[in-house]
XYZ file of C-alpha atoms in Angstrom:
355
model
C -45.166 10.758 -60.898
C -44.814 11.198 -57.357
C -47.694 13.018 -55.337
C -46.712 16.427 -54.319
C -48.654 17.942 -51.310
C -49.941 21.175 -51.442
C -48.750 23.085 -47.577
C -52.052 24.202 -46.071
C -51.202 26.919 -43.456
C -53.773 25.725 -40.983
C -52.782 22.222 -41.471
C -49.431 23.630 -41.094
C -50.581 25.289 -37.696
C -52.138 22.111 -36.621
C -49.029 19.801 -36.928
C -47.101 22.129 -34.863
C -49.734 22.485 -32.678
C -49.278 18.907 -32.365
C -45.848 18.993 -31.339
C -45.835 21.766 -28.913
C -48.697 20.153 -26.878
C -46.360 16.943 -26.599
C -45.100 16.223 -23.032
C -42.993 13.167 -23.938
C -39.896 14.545 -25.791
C -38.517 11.287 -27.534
C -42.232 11.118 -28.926
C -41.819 14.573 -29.939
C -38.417 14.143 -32.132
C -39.486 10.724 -33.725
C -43.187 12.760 -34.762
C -41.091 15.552 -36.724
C -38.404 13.041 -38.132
C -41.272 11.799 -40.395
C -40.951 12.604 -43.789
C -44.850 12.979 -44.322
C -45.064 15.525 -41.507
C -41.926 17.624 -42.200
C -44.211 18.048 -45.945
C -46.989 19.082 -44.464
C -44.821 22.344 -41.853
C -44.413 25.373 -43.356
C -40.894 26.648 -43.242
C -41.581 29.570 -40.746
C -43.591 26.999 -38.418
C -40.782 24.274 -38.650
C -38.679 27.107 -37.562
C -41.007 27.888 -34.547
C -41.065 24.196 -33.682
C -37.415 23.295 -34.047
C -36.608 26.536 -31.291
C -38.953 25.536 -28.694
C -37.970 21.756 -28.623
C -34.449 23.058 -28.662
C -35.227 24.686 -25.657
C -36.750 22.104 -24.456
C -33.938 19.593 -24.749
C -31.670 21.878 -23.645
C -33.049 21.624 -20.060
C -31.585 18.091 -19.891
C -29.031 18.192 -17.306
C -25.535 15.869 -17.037
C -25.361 16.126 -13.259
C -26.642 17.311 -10.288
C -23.901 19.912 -10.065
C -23.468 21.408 -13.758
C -20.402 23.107 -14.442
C -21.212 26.546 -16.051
C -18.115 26.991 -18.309
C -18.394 23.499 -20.154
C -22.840 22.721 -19.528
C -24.007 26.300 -20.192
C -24.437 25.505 -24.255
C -27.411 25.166 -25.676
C -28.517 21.885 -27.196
C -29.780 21.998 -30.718
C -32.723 19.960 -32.308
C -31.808 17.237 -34.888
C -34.733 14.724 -36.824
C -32.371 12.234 -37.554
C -30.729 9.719 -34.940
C -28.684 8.148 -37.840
C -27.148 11.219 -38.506
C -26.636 12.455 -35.053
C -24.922 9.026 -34.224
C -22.366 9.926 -37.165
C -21.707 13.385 -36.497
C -21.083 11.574 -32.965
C -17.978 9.330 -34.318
C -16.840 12.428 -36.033
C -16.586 15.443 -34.069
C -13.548 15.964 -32.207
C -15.103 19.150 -29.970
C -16.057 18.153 -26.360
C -19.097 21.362 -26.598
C -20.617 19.555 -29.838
C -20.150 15.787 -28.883
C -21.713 16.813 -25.182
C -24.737 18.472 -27.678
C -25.308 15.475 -29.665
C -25.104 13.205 -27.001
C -28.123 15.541 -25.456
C -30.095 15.360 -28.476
C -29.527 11.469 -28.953
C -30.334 10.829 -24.853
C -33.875 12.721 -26.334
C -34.623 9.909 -28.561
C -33.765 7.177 -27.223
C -32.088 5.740 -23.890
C -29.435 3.296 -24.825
C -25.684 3.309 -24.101
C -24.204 5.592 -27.058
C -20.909 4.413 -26.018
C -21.400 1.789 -27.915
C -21.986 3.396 -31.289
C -18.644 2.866 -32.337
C -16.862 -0.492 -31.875
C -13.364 1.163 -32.093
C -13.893 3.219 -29.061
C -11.882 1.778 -26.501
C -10.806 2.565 -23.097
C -8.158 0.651 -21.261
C -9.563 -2.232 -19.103
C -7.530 -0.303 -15.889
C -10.477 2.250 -16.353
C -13.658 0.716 -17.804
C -15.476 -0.470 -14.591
C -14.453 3.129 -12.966
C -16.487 4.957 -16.258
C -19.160 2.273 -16.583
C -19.811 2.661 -12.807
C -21.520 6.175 -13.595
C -24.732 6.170 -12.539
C -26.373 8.800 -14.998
C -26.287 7.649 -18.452
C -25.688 10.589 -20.525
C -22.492 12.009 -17.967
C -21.271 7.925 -18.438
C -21.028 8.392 -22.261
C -19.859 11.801 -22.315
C -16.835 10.697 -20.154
C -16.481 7.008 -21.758
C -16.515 9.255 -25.982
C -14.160 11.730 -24.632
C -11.375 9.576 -23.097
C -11.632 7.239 -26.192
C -11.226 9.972 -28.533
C -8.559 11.204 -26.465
C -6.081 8.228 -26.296
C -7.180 7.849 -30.255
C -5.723 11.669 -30.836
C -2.908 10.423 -28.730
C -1.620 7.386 -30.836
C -2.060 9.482 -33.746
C -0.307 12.485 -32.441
C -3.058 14.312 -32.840
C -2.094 16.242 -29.429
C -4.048 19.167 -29.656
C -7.282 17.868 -29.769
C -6.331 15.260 -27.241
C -6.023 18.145 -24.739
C -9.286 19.284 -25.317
C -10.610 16.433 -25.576
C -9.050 15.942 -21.733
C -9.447 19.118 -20.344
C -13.060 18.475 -20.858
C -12.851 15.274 -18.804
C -11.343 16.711 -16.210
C -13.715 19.116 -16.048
C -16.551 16.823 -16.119
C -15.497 14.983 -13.146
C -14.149 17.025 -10.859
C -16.934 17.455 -8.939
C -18.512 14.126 -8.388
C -15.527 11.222 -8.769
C -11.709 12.323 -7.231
C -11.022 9.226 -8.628
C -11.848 9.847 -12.109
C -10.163 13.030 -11.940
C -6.766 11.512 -10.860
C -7.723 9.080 -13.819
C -7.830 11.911 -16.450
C -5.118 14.138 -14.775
C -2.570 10.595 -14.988
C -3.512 10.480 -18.760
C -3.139 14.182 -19.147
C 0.401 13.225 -17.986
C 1.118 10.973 -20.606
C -0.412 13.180 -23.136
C 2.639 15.759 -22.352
C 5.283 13.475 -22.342
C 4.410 11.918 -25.349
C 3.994 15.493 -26.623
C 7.678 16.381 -25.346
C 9.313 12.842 -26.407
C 7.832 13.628 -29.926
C 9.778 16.897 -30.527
C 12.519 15.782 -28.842
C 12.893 12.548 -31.410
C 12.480 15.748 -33.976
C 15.102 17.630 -33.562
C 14.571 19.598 -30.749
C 17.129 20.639 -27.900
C 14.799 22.219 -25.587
C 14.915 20.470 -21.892
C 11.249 19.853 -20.363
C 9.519 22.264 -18.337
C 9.979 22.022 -14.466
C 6.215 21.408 -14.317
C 6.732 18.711 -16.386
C 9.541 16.913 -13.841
C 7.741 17.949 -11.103
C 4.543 16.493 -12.416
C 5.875 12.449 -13.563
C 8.144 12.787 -9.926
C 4.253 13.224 -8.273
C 2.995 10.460 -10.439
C 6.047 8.131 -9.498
C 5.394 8.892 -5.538
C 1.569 8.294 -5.938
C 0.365 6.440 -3.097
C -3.476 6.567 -4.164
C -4.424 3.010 -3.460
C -7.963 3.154 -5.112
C -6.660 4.844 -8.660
C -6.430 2.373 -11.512
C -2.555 3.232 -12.680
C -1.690 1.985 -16.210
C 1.668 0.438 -16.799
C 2.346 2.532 -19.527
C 2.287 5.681 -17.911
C 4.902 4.667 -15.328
C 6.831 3.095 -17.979
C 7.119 6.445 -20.075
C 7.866 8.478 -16.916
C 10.522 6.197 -16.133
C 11.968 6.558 -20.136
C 11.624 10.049 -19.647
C 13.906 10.415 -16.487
C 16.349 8.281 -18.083
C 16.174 10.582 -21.205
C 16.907 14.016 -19.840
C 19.405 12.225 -17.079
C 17.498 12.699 -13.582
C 19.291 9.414 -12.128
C 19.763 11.109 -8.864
C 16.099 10.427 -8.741
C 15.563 7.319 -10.008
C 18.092 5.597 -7.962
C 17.484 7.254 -4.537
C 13.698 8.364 -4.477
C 11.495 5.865 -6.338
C 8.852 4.434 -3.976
C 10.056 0.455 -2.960
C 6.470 -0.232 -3.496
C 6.398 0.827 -7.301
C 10.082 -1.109 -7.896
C 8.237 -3.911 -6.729
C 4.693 -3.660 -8.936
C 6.240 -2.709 -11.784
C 9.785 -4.308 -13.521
C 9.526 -1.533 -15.967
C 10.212 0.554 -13.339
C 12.574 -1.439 -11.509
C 14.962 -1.469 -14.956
C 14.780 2.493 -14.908
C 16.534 2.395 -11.811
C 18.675 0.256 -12.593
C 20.015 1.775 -15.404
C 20.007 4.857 -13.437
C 22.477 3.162 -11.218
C 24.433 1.522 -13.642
C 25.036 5.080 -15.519
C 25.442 7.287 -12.195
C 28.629 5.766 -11.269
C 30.792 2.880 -12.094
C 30.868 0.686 -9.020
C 33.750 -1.572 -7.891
C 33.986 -5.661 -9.204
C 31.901 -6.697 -6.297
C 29.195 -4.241 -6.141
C 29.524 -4.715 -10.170
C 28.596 -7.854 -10.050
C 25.412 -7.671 -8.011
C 24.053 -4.473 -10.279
C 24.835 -6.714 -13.204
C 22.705 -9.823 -11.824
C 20.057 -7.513 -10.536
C 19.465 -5.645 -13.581
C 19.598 -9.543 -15.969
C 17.664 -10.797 -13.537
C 14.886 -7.667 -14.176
C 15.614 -8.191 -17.725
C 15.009 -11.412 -17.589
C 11.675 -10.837 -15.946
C 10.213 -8.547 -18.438
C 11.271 -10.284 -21.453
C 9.351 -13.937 -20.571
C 6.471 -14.343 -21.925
C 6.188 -17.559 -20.752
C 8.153 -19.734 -18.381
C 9.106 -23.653 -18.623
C 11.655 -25.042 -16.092
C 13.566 -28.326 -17.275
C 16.301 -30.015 -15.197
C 19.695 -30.210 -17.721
C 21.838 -33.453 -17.394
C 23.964 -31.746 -14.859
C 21.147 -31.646 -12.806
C 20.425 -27.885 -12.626
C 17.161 -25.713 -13.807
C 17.082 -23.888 -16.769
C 14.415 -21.679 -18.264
C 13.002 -22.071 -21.521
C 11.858 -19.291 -23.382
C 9.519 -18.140 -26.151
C 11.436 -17.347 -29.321
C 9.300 -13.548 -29.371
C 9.686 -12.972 -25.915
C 12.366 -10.287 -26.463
C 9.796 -8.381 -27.934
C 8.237 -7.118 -24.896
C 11.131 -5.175 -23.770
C 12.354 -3.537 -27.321
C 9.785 -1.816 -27.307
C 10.556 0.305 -23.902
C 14.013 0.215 -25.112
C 13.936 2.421 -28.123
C 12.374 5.407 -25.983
C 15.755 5.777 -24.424
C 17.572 7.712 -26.170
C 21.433 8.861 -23.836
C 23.636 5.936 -25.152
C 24.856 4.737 -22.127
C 21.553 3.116 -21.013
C 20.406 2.118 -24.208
C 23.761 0.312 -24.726
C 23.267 -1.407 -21.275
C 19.961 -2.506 -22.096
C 20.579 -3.883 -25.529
C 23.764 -5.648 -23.986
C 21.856 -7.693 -21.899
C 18.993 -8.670 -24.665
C 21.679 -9.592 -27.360
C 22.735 -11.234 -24.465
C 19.313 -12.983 -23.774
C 18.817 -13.959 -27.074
C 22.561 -15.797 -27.922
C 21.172 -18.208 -24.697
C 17.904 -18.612 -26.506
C 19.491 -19.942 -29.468
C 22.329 -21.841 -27.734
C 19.279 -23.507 -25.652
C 16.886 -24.283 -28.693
C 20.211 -25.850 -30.632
């Protein structure tokens, strides 16, 4: 039989007694996680005690300069790290992961970044989060761009907009870089969104906000902003998509052609489609955009000398890859038919060199 004790009201009084008196709040939670002293509370004293050290740990600040609309929520108590660390990996809400992460930063001080492995934030971007100095705001901004991009892939875009509006919020007012970080990835988050009903079914041409918005990402000339390729990649696929070639052949920053072949094919394509050039002018669009083509789809390069004496590239058998995958975002069938013209193309002198 197990031993059942009895709840003595002053002994009841005295525990929480205890607790209240404690000036060291981590010492505090891991006191009323035990099993032995939650026994010995009486339920209208555990009640007492849980409200005052949630008002306590609710006077645990992110930042210097809280932002009332997303820090003005009280924290709640928890006795149970384990737990907290679960409901953590689980919540989708930016209000009840920024409460957790409160609660857990009352425990113990360790990066709860970590506390799930799958959590992952693109390398462009990890020393700009993991440069925060204050622990809890780095977590809080490392969870909710992870979850983010994770509601992304999935399509999950609703959340992911919460998830980075919150972000944005966050770091408005200490990092401008961060905040161009989150309002770049908000970008992607709508075209994504768009492309999605689009491949649906639906007719409906993108907002002007929307243009306006991947034209200002295109002319970016914020030197110290960690851009992922994607991003410019997708903008580019979506100009091509609803036909703004005017734009991608005149007003692309020379700078961005030349980071980014991605980029570079866009406008070519947009070139190629705008207007059917004369044989000489022909021929140099048609070496220009193999030659991009070319670029993007080696993985890696070998040069060996033929027996007439000339250099010739041998390729990876997979390296073709790398481009179908930008390919079948375009959907108008002139550009599409351009760009899979010049892989089939690719890959007949792949298999003509390997025979």
């Amino acid at each position: 039989m197990g031993l059942v004790v009895a709840v003595n009201p002053a002994v009841s009084l005295c525990c929480r007694t205890l607790c209240e008196n404690l000036e060291d709040l981590t010492l505090a939670f891991a006191v009323t996680a035990h099993k032995l002293f939650l026994e010995l509370l009486r339920d209208d004293d555990r009640k007492v005690l849980l409200e005052q050290m949630r008002k306590r740990s609710a006077t645990v600040n992110l930042s210097a300069k809280p932002l009332p609309s997303f820090y003005d929520i009280p924290a709640s108590a928890s006795v149970n790290i384990g737990q907290l660390e679960q409901q953590l990996i689980l919540s989708l809400d930016p209000r009840r992961i920024r409460q957790i992460l409160i609660e857990l930063h009352g425990m113990a001080e360790r990066p709860f970044w970590r506390v799930n492995s799958k959590w992952e934030v693109p390398p462009d971007y990890v020393n700009v989060v993991l440069a925060i100095k204050d622990n809890l705001t780095r977590d809080l901004v490392y969870i909710l761009m992870a979850k983010g991009l994770h509601c992304i892939s999935i399509k999950d875009f609703g959340h992911a907009r919460q998830l980075f509006s919150a972000g944005l919020e966050l770091v408005t007012e200490f990092s401008p870089k961060l905040r161009q970080v989150m309002l770049n990835e908000m970008l992607l988050l709508d075209l994504r969104a768009h492309e999605t009903m689009a491949a649906e079914g639906s007719k409906e041409r993108p907002p002007p906000d929307l243009v306006s918005r991947v034209r200002g990402y295109l002319e970016m000339r914020i030197h110290d902003v960690p851009l992922r390729q994607v991003i410019g990649e997708e903008s580019v696929a979506f100009m091509l998509n609803w036909r703004e070639n005017d734009y991608l052949t005149l007003q692309v920053p020379p700078s961005l052609l030349m980071s980014n072949p991605y980029i570079k094919l866009g406008q070519l394509l947009a070139s190629t489609c705008k207007e059917l050039p004369g044989p000489k002018e022909s021929r140099r669009t048609a070496k220009e955009l193999w030659d991009v083509v070319v670029q993007i789809c080696s993985v890696s390069v070998q040069h060996k000398r033929s027996s007439d004496g000339r250099l010739g590239l041998i390729r990876q058998r997979d390296s073709s890859l790398g481009i179908m995958q930008r390919i079948v975002r375009v959907r108008p069938c002139r550009p599409f038919s351009f760009s899979f013209s010049v892989v089939v193309r690719l890959r007949m002198i792949m298999i003509i060199s390997t025979s």
